[in-house]
Amino acid sequence: MWSSHRAGRSRRCRRTAWWTSCLQRSPPPALGAAAGRSDYRCLPGGGPAAPKEERMRATELFVPTLKEDPADAEAVSHKLLVRGGFVRQLAAGIYIFLPLGWRVLGRINQIIREEMNAIGGVEVSMPTLHPAEVWQQSGRYDAIGSEMFRLKDRNDRPMVLAMTHEEVFAWLAAHELRSYRDLPQIWYQIQIKFRDEPRAKGGILRVREFLMKDSYSFDLDFDGLEVSYNKHIVAYDNIFQRCGLKFYRVESDPGMMGGATAHEYMAPTPAGEDLVALCPQCGYSANLEMARSIATPPEPYAPGTIPEEPAEVETPERRTIAEVSEFLGIPASSLIKSLLVMTADEQPVLALVRGDHELHEGKLSRVLQQEIRPAHPDEVRGILGVEVGFVGPVGVPQRVRVIADECLAPTGPGGERPYVVGGNKAHVHLRGVKLGRDLSPAYADLREARSGDQCPFCGGKLGVEQVLEVGNIFKLGLKYSVPMKANVLDESGKERPVVMGSYGIGPARIAAGAVEQCHDERGIIWPKAIAPFDVYLVQVQSQDDLQTEVAASLHDALELGGLECLWDNRQERAGVKFADADLIGCPVRVTVGKRVSEGLVEVQPRAGGARQEVSVSDVPEVVKGLLA
RNA sequence: CGGGGCGUAGCGCAGCCUGGUAGCGCGCAGCGUUCGGGACGCUGAGGUCCCGGGUUCAAAUCCCGGCGCCCCGACCA
């Protein structure tokens, strides 16, 4: 497979430095008992590498650990991955993976491959440099902004660096799939993607060049898509589980990917950038962009503070909910927040949410089916004739669409009740306004769900948690197959577009998420399946012949047993080796020290638990027990 | 794209305010002692002080412009 891959590659890349793309595109090492040592060299000159010393010694592996946190790191995973010698930063959002980091990715990728293959996926490798036409054909060349790297080749031909591969996979499908008999297909790759993030951050959490497993399913109809989608759910559940990650599968916004249904796989960690709502009772879970919930009823207001009929009240210099609430002695939940936004086609829309709630712009945008932005203060004055802070929904010009959050409806949790709103007049608010009577807005789910809300399905109490997106799955439908003309003939000989799905996983995010979830003050505690090595073998005295002999035999015995072992044979003091062992975080440490003359070595799990003295011959068994 | 911070040895930092021979810790090299939780002593190497311009007898330091990196927000297919 390796040789044929190379042959194909070199033909295409003859005139350029073919090995650069080869390096980038070479599949990461398959690890495990059968793989490992000499299989992955991809250097100029190519060919199988010369046989290498069998044992993995620390003195030969490049592991530049650091005592101090790097100054530019904030996230725990960033600090530990840099300190542990897993990665180095080349530029903003561009990272080098060092041997240890690459091994971790290799293990993750291997798990991904096994699970993708198990659902019938087949692996391919797509270019990361695309002619712009392909993206023009789908319309995304114009739809996507400066987040796409764009460049020109020597002939001035516009090119792009791939942010994702829907177009190219659809292109391939269009060219090669002819008949319903060719379907279904699941094609995947583990490939570099480029996104010119406006702001890279968090070490390897949010970067501009990154590895991604992406797969694409091709089916004859939507029932087929359903099957492919569900297969991916199975594969993804297995992948994240095997990687030792705590994760949720949540409903997500299909967004610009198009299509109807989408889920995201989320690893809970404070380093994450997303929020999800979770119901512990029935398992409902959704990205906050989507999350439905039932608001807690508004607090009761003191009798007499809000009249039953609209009445103006002077509220000098009281512009915010907090100020008005305090000034009038009325709970924030009895106020209505009126927010003017502008749609992409410059139409004003007034959004209403309860005073103690937050408008979710994404939800509003979805309701309006276009992008929105908050109106500028002078636009507010121009359209409503009043300064921000006193805007209200009563008596707004006809051309302003008014949409209220559904919890404000008379049928909502607050029932039919009077609210306080902006007076649309400087320094004036309006008390006693009832929706349905004094105004009849459209209703929609506009508010951001929050902790303590009721689950819309079972009534349980929703929690909101911070999470890192590690994977996503989308039902694309015909969004790409139609413009890319990916059609096949069905049984009746009629041409129809294939139904697509697309599915992503960020291997480096799995790694970073695992570090965020599993570490202590001394370093990383890798989940067993994705650690760079299973065993960190410390030889306390590197000059001691007996220790050397025993360490070597232990290394071999462990490897024979299918375990990967890093032998720390460096001429360092014991403390240094222990500290590095803790920092690097392999699941088991085996220490060959003083008592080796009695035939005893130490075995200690990194995650905690007893350090035990074990006779040399029992080590493989004991270690296997710990890794089971 | 708005707001803030930083840029001096491989890494972490001081020096800048108040201009006058560029420093500390770690790391690195050599020698010696030490040797199961980031040892100690001695010796030594290592710098376009981010870049460009300006002020000045003199700029790491003051002024102007640029670049890079980090953080908060916006964005995130």
XYZ file of C-alpha atoms in Angstrom, chain A residues 73-594:
522
model
C 0.213 29.398 27.078
C -3.042 29.780 28.913
C -4.906 26.508 28.481
C -3.787 23.557 30.582
C -3.462 21.362 27.516
C -1.333 23.970 25.802
C 1.049 24.224 28.744
C 1.347 20.495 29.302
C 1.684 19.514 25.659
C 4.455 22.039 25.187
C 6.194 21.224 28.475
C 5.916 17.498 27.867
C 7.626 17.777 24.507
C 4.572 16.868 22.434
C 4.252 19.993 20.304
C 5.934 23.269 19.415
C 4.411 26.352 17.922
C 5.669 27.613 14.593
C 3.346 30.594 14.221
C -0.075 31.658 15.424
C -2.284 28.606 15.117
C 0.375 26.525 13.400
C 1.939 23.674 15.311
C 4.720 21.169 14.943
C 3.985 17.710 16.295
C 7.055 16.209 17.917
C 7.565 12.458 18.233
C 5.425 12.049 21.336
C 2.620 14.218 20.002
C 2.705 12.439 16.691
C 2.459 9.068 18.424
C -0.600 10.220 20.347
C -2.206 11.365 17.115
C -1.207 8.095 15.523
C -2.987 6.106 18.181
C -6.090 8.237 17.961
C -6.079 7.945 14.187
C -5.703 4.212 14.406
C -8.791 3.980 16.591
C -10.625 6.187 14.132
C -9.551 3.996 11.224
C -10.660 0.823 12.930
C -14.082 2.211 13.719
C -14.541 3.815 10.325
C -13.565 0.600 8.618
C -15.990 -1.246 10.855
C -18.921 0.705 9.401
C -17.758 0.102 5.877
C -15.740 3.245 5.386
C -12.828 3.234 2.969
C -9.820 5.483 3.339
C -8.584 7.836 0.647
C -6.353 10.890 0.554
C -7.545 14.118 -0.987
C -5.488 17.124 -2.057
C -5.429 20.112 0.243
C -4.757 22.498 -2.610
C -7.858 22.990 -4.715
C -8.628 24.920 -7.835
C -11.073 27.685 -6.960
C -13.553 26.501 -9.594
C -14.577 23.578 -7.444
C -15.552 25.952 -4.682
C -17.179 28.329 -7.099
C -19.344 25.513 -8.328
C -20.841 24.949 -4.884
C -21.140 28.652 -4.275
C -18.974 28.590 -1.209
C -16.117 30.415 -2.860
C -18.156 33.565 -2.453
C -20.169 32.548 0.580
C -17.088 32.060 2.721
C -15.107 35.077 3.729
C -11.525 35.599 4.672
C -11.479 32.399 6.650
C -10.493 30.603 3.480
C -6.865 30.777 2.433
C -6.808 31.907 -1.162
C -3.818 32.006 -3.431
C -2.814 31.935 -7.060
C -0.580 29.577 -8.900
C 2.157 30.708 -11.284
C -0.325 31.039 -14.089
C -2.475 33.296 -11.997
C -5.054 30.602 -11.590
C -7.031 31.081 -8.361
C -6.549 28.296 -5.844
C -7.640 27.683 -2.282
C -6.369 25.674 0.634
C -8.990 23.196 1.732
C -11.016 24.122 4.799
C -13.019 20.970 4.353
C -13.669 18.583 1.503
C -17.373 18.429 0.644
C -16.750 19.843 -2.810
C -13.904 17.576 -3.757
C -15.605 14.446 -2.492
C -18.753 15.462 -4.355
C -16.598 16.131 -7.409
C -15.171 12.644 -7.178
C -18.622 11.172 -6.692
C -19.876 13.107 -9.689
C -17.120 11.693 -11.841
C -17.060 8.133 -10.618
C -20.452 7.120 -9.266
C -22.896 6.253 -12.021
C -25.479 3.845 -10.761
C -27.530 3.171 -7.684
C -25.625 -0.078 -7.707
C -22.502 1.878 -6.733
C -24.237 3.047 -3.578
C -23.991 3.388 -0.693
C -20.444 4.579 -0.173
C -18.610 5.915 2.845
C -15.296 7.530 1.993
C -13.001 9.002 4.568
C -9.581 10.512 4.980
C -7.387 11.857 7.731
C -6.106 15.008 6.211
C -4.838 18.528 6.839
C -7.336 21.355 6.735
C -6.683 25.076 6.628
C -8.821 27.773 8.150
C -7.550 31.276 8.542
C -9.090 31.716 11.972
C -9.556 35.325 12.917
C -8.077 34.383 16.207
C -6.131 31.227 16.878
C -6.047 30.363 20.554
C -5.682 27.830 23.298
C -2.626 26.055 21.941
C -3.813 23.279 19.662
C -7.476 23.881 20.510
C -8.126 26.438 17.813
C -5.620 26.508 15.020
C -5.252 27.473 11.398
C -3.789 24.247 10.096
C -5.032 21.024 11.588
C -5.569 17.367 11.012
C -9.127 16.207 10.564
C -10.808 12.933 9.908
C -13.611 13.674 7.527
C -15.945 11.185 5.963
C -18.702 11.538 3.422
C -21.581 9.211 2.779
C -23.334 8.808 -0.529
C -26.768 7.259 -0.680
C -29.537 6.938 -3.205
C -32.194 8.413 -0.965
C -32.842 9.968 2.411
C -33.596 6.622 4.005
C -30.122 5.580 2.987
C -28.684 8.753 4.481
C -30.440 7.898 7.709
C -28.663 4.553 7.754
C -25.255 6.081 7.003
C -25.814 8.756 9.605
C -26.701 6.204 12.244
C -23.676 4.131 11.355
C -21.549 7.172 12.035
C -23.210 7.649 15.379
C -22.164 4.124 16.290
C -18.623 4.661 15.027
C -18.247 8.008 16.760
C -19.600 6.773 20.066
C -17.041 3.976 19.913
C -14.198 6.255 18.895
C -14.622 8.757 21.687
C -15.273 6.038 24.198
C -12.159 4.145 23.190
C -10.136 7.346 23.350
C -11.120 7.619 26.985
C -12.853 10.919 26.584
C -15.849 12.049 28.546
C -18.217 13.319 25.877
C -21.768 14.192 24.941
C -23.551 13.892 21.634
C -25.695 16.977 21.274
C -28.090 18.428 18.731
C -26.422 21.179 16.789
C -27.147 23.863 14.302
C -26.491 22.646 10.751
C -25.612 26.248 9.981
C -23.917 27.016 6.711
C -23.219 23.343 6.112
C -26.814 23.117 5.085
C -29.088 20.217 5.695
C -31.565 19.489 8.378
C -30.049 17.432 11.130
C -26.718 17.674 12.805
C -25.052 16.554 15.971
C -21.875 17.580 17.638
C -19.649 15.508 19.871
C -18.597 17.575 22.820
C -15.962 16.927 25.465
C -16.745 18.771 28.680
C -13.889 21.041 29.741
C -13.608 24.643 30.863
C -11.189 25.127 27.967
C -14.026 24.530 25.504
C -15.598 27.323 23.531
C -19.116 25.983 23.282
C -21.949 25.637 25.743
C -24.443 22.812 25.792
C -27.669 22.288 27.680
C -28.069 18.870 29.234
C -30.989 17.189 30.901
C -29.760 14.706 33.486
C -33.194 13.134 33.651
C -34.049 12.235 30.050
C -30.714 12.793 28.353
C -31.820 15.672 26.142
C -28.736 17.549 25.063
C -28.203 20.367 22.649
C -25.802 23.080 21.728
C -26.946 26.308 23.323
C -27.479 27.615 19.801
C -30.286 25.102 19.506
C -31.281 24.245 23.029
C -34.961 24.502 23.768
C -36.072 24.956 27.324
C -38.961 26.169 29.401
C -38.189 29.321 31.307
C -38.792 29.483 35.001
C -41.898 31.620 35.638
C -41.235 35.294 36.296
C -40.895 36.394 39.899
C -43.984 37.931 41.426
C -44.013 41.698 41.524
C -45.197 43.784 44.440
C -48.882 44.610 44.180
C -49.520 48.001 42.702
C -46.120 48.411 41.035
C -47.478 47.426 37.623
C -50.935 48.630 36.538
C -53.251 46.501 34.403
C -53.445 49.178 31.692
C -50.459 50.805 29.928
C -49.200 53.866 31.740
C -46.085 55.924 31.133
C -43.588 56.438 33.920
C -40.594 58.762 34.046
C -37.335 56.847 34.231
C -34.656 59.545 33.992
C -31.264 58.204 32.935
C -32.407 54.619 33.602
C -31.357 52.710 30.509
C -30.407 49.185 31.502
C -32.648 46.449 32.808
C -30.841 46.586 36.131
C -31.292 50.345 36.450
C -34.968 50.343 35.536
C -35.650 47.320 37.700
C -34.052 48.947 40.701
C -35.564 52.375 40.089
C -39.116 51.070 39.764
C -38.757 48.326 42.350
C -39.885 45.713 39.854
C -38.101 42.394 39.284
C -36.167 42.120 36.039
C -38.403 39.248 34.989
C -41.317 41.685 34.764
C -39.457 43.840 32.275
C -39.149 43.177 28.581
C -35.892 43.815 26.800
C -36.361 45.270 23.305
C -33.415 44.820 20.996
C -33.241 46.219 17.512
C -31.262 44.188 15.012
C -30.643 44.631 11.322
C -30.916 41.775 8.870
C -28.460 41.193 6.077
C -30.816 43.022 3.701
C -30.956 45.961 6.082
C -34.430 45.359 7.453
C -34.992 46.327 11.087
C -36.321 43.689 13.453
C -37.242 44.296 17.064
C -36.593 41.270 19.245
C -38.240 40.961 22.633
C -36.974 38.845 25.499
C -37.769 38.880 29.175
C -35.644 41.272 31.201
C -33.750 38.520 32.967
C -33.137 36.575 29.753
C -30.561 36.840 27.016
C -31.349 37.010 23.341
C -29.576 34.288 21.391
C -28.645 35.953 18.146
C -28.091 32.646 16.424
C -31.640 31.579 17.152
C -33.043 34.846 15.872
C -30.897 34.572 12.817
C -32.264 31.109 12.151
C -35.835 32.325 12.562
C -35.211 35.134 10.089
C -33.182 32.851 7.849
C -30.466 35.356 7.397
C -27.505 36.920 9.106
C -28.215 39.651 11.614
C -26.285 42.246 13.505
C -27.213 44.571 16.350
C -28.374 47.954 15.047
C -26.018 50.869 15.597
C -27.192 53.443 18.135
C -27.823 56.022 15.395
C -29.811 53.492 13.383
C -31.974 52.918 16.439
C -32.551 56.636 16.743
C -33.295 56.921 13.056
C -35.744 54.051 12.915
C -37.469 54.298 16.302
C -36.810 57.930 17.101
C -35.485 57.158 20.527
C -32.158 56.443 22.105
C -31.085 52.915 23.000
C -32.261 52.262 26.540
C -35.805 53.472 26.107
C -36.747 51.338 23.126
C -40.044 49.508 23.424
C -42.392 47.453 21.244
C -45.506 49.593 21.514
C -46.188 51.920 18.622
C -43.166 51.066 16.517
C -43.321 51.921 12.822
C -45.121 49.439 10.611
C -41.984 48.408 8.765
C -40.308 47.137 11.918
C -40.961 43.463 12.401
C -41.510 42.551 16.041
C -40.676 39.055 17.265
C -41.034 38.046 20.883
C -39.548 35.141 22.715
C -42.196 32.496 23.144
C -42.003 32.578 26.914
C -43.573 36.021 26.810
C -46.690 34.728 25.089
C -49.881 34.746 27.165
C -49.716 30.961 26.932
C -46.151 30.919 28.257
C -44.943 30.206 31.786
C -45.740 33.746 32.888
C -49.294 33.530 31.643
C -51.225 36.621 30.796
C -49.588 39.406 32.741
C -48.501 42.986 32.424
C -44.884 43.888 31.729
C -42.785 47.005 31.816
C -41.263 48.021 28.488
C -39.354 50.937 27.026
C -41.575 53.909 26.253
C -40.076 54.787 22.883
C -39.690 58.213 24.372
C -36.633 59.640 26.086
C -36.427 58.782 29.778
C -39.819 57.112 29.796
C -40.917 53.516 30.269
C -44.328 51.998 29.877
C -45.883 49.932 32.670
C -48.778 47.553 32.294
C -48.201 46.344 28.774
C -49.810 43.005 27.924
C -48.757 40.972 24.942
C -51.686 39.869 22.830
C -53.642 42.928 23.889
C -51.344 45.923 23.426
C -49.274 44.357 20.713
C -49.350 41.141 18.754
C -45.841 40.125 17.864
C -44.780 36.923 16.237
C -43.431 34.388 18.705
C -40.350 32.239 18.437
C -37.715 30.620 20.600
C -35.219 33.436 20.926
C -33.817 33.147 24.398
C -30.670 31.469 25.491
C -31.357 28.411 27.617
C -29.736 28.436 30.989
C -29.032 26.329 34.001
C -32.164 25.719 36.003
C -34.571 25.933 33.066
C -36.996 23.092 32.583
C -36.320 20.396 30.042
C -38.932 20.733 27.277
C -39.320 16.978 27.082
C -39.400 15.669 30.624
C -39.541 18.692 32.858
C -36.194 17.897 34.452
C -33.790 20.662 35.402
C -31.407 21.537 32.588
C -27.774 22.144 33.257
C -25.463 24.169 31.050
C -21.918 22.995 30.610
C -18.818 24.273 28.864
C -17.544 21.904 26.199
C -14.990 21.430 23.445
C -16.261 20.287 20.074
C -14.340 17.175 19.042
C -16.554 15.907 16.246
C -19.648 16.629 14.247
C -22.007 14.858 11.910
C -24.244 16.502 9.322
C -26.980 15.349 7.043
C -26.121 17.336 3.968
C -28.847 16.039 1.723
C -28.518 17.439 -1.785
C -26.684 20.606 -0.894
C -23.473 19.609 -2.648
C -24.558 16.813 -4.918
C -26.833 19.089 -6.931
C -24.383 21.892 -7.719
C -21.532 19.449 -8.171
C -23.769 17.284 -10.361
C -23.159 14.139 -8.366
C -25.932 12.130 -9.952
C -26.573 8.442 -10.399
C -29.156 6.467 -12.303
C -31.787 4.845 -10.135
C -33.516 1.533 -10.757
C -35.871 3.086 -13.230
C -33.018 4.589 -15.188
C -33.778 8.084 -13.968
C -30.939 10.381 -13.019
C -30.981 11.676 -9.464
C -28.583 13.457 -7.170
C -26.967 11.359 -4.474
C -27.834 12.140 -0.891
C -24.791 13.087 1.126
C -23.699 13.269 4.714
C -20.482 14.673 6.109
C -18.784 13.780 9.323
C -15.727 15.261 11.027
C -13.402 14.514 13.906
C -10.454 16.558 15.145
C -7.800 14.128 16.364
C -5.683 16.857 17.942
C -8.735 18.124 19.754
C -9.289 14.663 21.145
C -5.719 14.760 22.420
C -6.060 18.248 23.866
C -9.452 17.448 25.328
C -8.048 14.353 26.983
C -5.274 16.419 28.541
C -7.767 19.004 29.731
C -9.866 16.286 31.292
C -7.039 14.141 32.637
C -4.139 15.817 34.354
C -2.865 16.733 37.772
C -0.369 19.250 39.115
C 2.520 17.104 37.936
C 1.444 16.558 34.384
C -0.681 14.625 31.960
C -2.498 11.402 32.805
C -3.222 9.963 29.369
C -6.185 7.681 28.839
C -4.671 4.253 28.263
C -5.652 3.938 24.623
C -4.059 7.160 23.404
C -0.937 7.489 25.546
C 2.262 7.864 23.526
C 3.555 4.702 25.211
C 1.900 2.186 27.472
C 4.842 1.949 29.790
C 7.474 4.428 30.896
C 10.420 2.334 31.957
C 12.730 4.206 34.313
C 16.213 2.889 34.723
C 17.416 4.703 37.815
C 21.130 4.181 37.280
C 21.985 4.318 33.625
C 25.548 3.135 34.324
C 24.558 0.068 36.285
C 25.073 -3.020 34.135
C 22.579 -5.150 35.972
C 19.930 -2.459 35.692
C 20.663 -2.070 32.009
C 20.334 -5.764 31.459
C 17.070 -6.035 33.383
C 15.606 -2.911 31.772
C 16.425 -4.245 28.319
C 14.819 -7.573 29.029
C 11.777 -5.901 30.558
C 11.444 -3.682 27.543
C 11.535 -6.702 25.258
C 9.157 -8.712 27.378
C 6.636 -5.884 27.455
C 6.864 -5.325 23.724
C 6.500 -9.034 23.112
C 3.337 -8.816 25.125
C 2.029 -6.180 22.738
C 2.815 -3.184 24.920
C 4.740 -0.156 23.821
C 7.486 0.872 26.097
C 9.699 3.926 26.413
C 12.933 3.110 28.169
C 14.361 6.110 29.998
C 18.026 5.258 29.933
C 19.251 8.850 30.135
C 22.105 9.800 32.372
C 19.922 11.894 34.600
C 19.225 11.813 38.275
C 16.262 9.736 39.298
C 14.227 12.801 40.220
C 14.493 14.182 36.721
C 13.271 10.951 35.201
C 10.382 10.638 37.609
C 9.353 14.211 36.973
C 9.415 13.680 33.226
C 7.530 10.415 33.588
C 4.786 12.223 35.479
C 4.747 15.083 33.004
C 4.562 12.864 29.927
C 1.893 10.803 31.576
C 2.163 7.254 30.288
C -0.325 5.053 32.130
C 2.223 2.814 33.864
C 5.679 3.495 35.171
C 8.073 0.637 35.752
C 11.147 1.524 37.790
C 14.301 -0.530 37.667
C 16.281 0.519 40.725
C 18.121 -0.631 43.782
